[in-house]
mmCIF file with all atom_site columns, C-alpha atoms in Angstrom:
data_model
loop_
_atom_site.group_PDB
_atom_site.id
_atom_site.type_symbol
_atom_site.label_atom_id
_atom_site.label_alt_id
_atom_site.label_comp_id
_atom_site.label_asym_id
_atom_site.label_entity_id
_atom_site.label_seq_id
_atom_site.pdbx_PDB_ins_code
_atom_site.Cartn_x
_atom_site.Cartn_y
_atom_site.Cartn_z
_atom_site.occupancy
_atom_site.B_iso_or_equiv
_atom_site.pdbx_formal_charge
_atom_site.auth_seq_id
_atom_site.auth_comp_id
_atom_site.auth_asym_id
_atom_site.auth_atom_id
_atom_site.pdbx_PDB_model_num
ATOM 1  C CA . UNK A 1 1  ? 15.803  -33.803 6.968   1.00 48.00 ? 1  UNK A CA 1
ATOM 2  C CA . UNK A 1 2  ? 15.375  -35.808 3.737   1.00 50.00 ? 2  UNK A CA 1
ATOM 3  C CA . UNK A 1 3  ? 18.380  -36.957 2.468   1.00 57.00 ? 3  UNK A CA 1
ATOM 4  C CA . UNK A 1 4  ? 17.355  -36.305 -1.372  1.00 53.00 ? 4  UNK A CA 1
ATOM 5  C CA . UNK A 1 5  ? 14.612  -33.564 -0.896  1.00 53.00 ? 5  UNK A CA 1
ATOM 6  C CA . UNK A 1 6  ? 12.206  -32.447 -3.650  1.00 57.00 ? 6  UNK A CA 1
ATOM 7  C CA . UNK A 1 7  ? 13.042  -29.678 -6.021  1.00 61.00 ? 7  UNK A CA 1
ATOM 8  C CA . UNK A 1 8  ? 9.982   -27.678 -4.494  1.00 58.00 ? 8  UNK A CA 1
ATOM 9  C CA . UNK A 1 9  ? 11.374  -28.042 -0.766  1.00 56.00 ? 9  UNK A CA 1
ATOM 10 C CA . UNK A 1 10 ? 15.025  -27.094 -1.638  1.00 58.00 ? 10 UNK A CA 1
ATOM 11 C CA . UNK A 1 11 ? 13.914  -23.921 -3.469  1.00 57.00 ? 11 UNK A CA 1
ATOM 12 C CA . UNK A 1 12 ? 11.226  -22.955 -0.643  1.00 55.00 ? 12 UNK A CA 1
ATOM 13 C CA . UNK A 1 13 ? 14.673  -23.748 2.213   1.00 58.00 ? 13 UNK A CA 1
ATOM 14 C CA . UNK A 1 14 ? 16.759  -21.061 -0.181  1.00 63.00 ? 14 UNK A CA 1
ATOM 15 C CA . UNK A 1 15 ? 14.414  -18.087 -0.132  1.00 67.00 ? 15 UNK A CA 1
ATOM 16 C CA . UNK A 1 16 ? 13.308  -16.235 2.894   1.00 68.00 ? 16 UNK A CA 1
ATOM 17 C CA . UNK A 1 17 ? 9.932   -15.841 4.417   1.00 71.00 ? 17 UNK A CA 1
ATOM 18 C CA . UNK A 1 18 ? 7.399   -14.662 2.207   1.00 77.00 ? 18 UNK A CA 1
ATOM 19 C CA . UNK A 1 19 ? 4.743   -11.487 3.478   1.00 86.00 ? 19 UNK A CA 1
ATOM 20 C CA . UNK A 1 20 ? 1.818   -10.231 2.752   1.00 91.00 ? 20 UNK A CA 1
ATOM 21 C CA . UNK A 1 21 ? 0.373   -7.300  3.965   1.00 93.00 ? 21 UNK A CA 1
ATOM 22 C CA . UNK A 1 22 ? -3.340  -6.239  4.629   1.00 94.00 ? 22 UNK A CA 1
ATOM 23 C CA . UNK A 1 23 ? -4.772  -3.046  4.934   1.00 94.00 ? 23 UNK A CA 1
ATOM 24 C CA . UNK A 1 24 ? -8.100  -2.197  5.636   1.00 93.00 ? 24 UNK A CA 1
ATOM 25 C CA . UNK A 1 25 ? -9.520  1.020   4.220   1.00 89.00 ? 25 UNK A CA 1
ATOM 26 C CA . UNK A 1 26 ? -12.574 1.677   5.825   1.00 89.00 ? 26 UNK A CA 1
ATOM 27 C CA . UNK A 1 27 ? -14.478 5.249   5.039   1.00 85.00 ? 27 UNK A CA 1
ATOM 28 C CA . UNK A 1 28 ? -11.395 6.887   4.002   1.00 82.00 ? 28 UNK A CA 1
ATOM 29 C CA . UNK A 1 29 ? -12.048 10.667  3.416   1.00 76.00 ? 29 UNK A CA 1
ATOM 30 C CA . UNK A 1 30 ? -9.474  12.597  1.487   1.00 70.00 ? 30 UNK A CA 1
ATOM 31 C CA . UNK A 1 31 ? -8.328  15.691  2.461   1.00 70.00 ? 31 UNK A CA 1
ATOM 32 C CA . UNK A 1 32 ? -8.459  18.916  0.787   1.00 66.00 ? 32 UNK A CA 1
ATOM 33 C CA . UNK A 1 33 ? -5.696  18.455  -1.521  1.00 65.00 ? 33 UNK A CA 1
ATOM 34 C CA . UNK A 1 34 ? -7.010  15.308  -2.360  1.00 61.00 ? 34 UNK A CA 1
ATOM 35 C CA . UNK A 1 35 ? -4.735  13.220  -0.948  1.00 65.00 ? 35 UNK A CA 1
ATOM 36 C CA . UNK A 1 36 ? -5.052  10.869  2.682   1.00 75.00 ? 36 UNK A CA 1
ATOM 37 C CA . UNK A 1 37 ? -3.356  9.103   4.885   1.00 84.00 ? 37 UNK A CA 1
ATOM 38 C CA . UNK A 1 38 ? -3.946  5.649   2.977   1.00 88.00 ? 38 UNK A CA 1
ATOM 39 C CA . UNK A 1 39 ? -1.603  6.772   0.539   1.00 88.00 ? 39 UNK A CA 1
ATOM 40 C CA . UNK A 1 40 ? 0.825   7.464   2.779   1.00 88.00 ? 40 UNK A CA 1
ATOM 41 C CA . UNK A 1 41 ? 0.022   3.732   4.619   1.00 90.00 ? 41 UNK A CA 1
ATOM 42 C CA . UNK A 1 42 ? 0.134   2.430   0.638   1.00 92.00 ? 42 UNK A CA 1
ATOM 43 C CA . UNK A 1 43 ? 3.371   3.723   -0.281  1.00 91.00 ? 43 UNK A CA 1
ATOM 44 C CA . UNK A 1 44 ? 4.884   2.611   2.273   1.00 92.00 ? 44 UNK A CA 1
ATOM 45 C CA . UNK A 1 45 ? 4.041   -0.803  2.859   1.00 91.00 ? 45 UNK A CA 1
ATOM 46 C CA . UNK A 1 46 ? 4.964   -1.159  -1.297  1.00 91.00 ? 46 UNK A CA 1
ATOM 47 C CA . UNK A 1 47 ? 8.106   0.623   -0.359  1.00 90.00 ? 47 UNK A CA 1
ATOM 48 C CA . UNK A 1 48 ? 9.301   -2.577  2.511   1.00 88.00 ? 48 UNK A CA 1
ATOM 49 C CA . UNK A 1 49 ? 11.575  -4.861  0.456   1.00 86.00 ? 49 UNK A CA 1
ATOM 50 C CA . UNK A 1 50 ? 10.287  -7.553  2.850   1.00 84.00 ? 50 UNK A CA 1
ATOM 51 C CA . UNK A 1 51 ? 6.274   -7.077  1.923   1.00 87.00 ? 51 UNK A CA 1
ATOM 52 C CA . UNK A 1 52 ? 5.825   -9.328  -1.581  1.00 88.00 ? 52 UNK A CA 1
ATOM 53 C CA . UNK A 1 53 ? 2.166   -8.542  -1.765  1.00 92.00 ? 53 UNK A CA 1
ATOM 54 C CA . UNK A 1 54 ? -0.274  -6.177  -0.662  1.00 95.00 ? 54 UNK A CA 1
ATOM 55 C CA . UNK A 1 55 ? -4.150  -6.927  -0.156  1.00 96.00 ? 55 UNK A CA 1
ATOM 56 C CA . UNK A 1 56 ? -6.556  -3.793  0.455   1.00 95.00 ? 56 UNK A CA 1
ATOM 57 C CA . UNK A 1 57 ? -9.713  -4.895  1.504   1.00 95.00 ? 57 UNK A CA 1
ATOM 58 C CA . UNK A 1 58 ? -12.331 -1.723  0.570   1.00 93.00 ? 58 UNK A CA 1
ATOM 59 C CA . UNK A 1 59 ? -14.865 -1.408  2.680   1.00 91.00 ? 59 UNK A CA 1
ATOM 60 C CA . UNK A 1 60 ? -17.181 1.781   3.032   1.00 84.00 ? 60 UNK A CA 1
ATOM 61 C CA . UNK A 1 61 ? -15.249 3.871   0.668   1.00 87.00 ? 61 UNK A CA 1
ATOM 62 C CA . UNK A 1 62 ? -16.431 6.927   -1.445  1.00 85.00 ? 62 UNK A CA 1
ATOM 63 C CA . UNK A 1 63 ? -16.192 5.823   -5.053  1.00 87.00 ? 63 UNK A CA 1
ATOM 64 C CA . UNK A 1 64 ? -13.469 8.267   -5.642  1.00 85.00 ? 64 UNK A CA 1
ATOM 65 C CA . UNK A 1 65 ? -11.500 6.327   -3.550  1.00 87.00 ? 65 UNK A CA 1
ATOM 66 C CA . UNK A 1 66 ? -12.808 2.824   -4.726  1.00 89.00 ? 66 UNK A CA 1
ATOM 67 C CA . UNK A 1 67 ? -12.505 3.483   -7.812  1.00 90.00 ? 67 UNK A CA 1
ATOM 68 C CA . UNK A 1 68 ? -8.272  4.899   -7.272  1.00 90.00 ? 68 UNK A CA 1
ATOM 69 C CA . UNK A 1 69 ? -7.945  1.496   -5.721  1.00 92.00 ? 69 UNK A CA 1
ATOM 70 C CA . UNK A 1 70 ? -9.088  -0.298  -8.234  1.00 94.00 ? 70 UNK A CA 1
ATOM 71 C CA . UNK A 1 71 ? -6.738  1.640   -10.760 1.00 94.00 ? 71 UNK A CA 1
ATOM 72 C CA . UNK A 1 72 ? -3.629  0.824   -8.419  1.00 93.00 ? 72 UNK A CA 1
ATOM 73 C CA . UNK A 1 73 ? -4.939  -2.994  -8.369  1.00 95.00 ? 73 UNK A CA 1
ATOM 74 C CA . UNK A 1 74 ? -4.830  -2.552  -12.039 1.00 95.00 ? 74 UNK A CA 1
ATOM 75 C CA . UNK A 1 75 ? -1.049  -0.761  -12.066 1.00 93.00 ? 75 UNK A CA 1
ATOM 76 C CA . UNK A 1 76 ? 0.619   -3.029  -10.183 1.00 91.00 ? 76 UNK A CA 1
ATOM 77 C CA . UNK A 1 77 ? 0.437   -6.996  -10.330 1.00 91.00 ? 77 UNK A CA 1
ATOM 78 C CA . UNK A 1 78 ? 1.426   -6.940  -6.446  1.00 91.00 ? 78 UNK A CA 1
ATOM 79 C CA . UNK A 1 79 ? -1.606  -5.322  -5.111  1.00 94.00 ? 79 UNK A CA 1
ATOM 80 C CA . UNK A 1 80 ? -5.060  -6.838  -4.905  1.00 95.00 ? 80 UNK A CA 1
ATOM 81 C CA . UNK A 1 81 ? -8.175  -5.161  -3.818  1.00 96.00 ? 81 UNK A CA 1
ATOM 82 C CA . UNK A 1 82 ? -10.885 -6.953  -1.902  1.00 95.00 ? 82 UNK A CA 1
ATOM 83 C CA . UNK A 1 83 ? -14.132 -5.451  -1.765  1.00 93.00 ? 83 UNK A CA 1
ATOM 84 C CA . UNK A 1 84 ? -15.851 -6.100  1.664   1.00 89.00 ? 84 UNK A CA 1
ATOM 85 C CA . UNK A 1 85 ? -19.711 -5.749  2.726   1.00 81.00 ? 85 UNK A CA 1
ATOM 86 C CA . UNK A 1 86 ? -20.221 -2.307  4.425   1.00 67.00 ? 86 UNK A CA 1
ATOM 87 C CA . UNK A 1 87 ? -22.311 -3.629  6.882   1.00 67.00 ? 87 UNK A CA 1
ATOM 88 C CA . UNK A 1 88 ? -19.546 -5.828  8.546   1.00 54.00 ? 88 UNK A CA 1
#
């Protein structure tokens, strides 16, 4: 250990791990009320007090559902959406 670490170091030793969490959303239908089981995977994983950020990659979605992605990307600064090629 250094014996007069850097300001950097000493801060990154003090705070606990840091997590991000991924979800795919791949074809995601909603059901007839309009809701799905993404939201349910969404709020949740926003809900951990251990997840800091939260990356949705999009991938084969209806616009609909692109498009309410996009609007929670814009809502909150700790979501990020990543639009993926559909043919992967």
């Amino acid at each position: 250990m250094d014996k007069f670490p850097s300001r950097e170091r000493s801060a990154a030793q003090t705070l606990g791990p840091r997590v991000t969490a991924i979800v795919v959303a791949r074809a995601v239908v909603p059901n007839a009320t309009g809701q799905s089981t993404l939201d349910l995977c969404l709020r949740s994983a926003l809900a951990e007090p251990w997840v800091d950020d939260l990356v949705i990659v999009d991938q084969a979605n209806a616009p609909a559902v692109s498009s309410a992605l996009r609007a929670l990307q814009l809502d909150r600064r700790d979501v990020r959406v990543v639009v993926a090629d559909a043919r992967m």
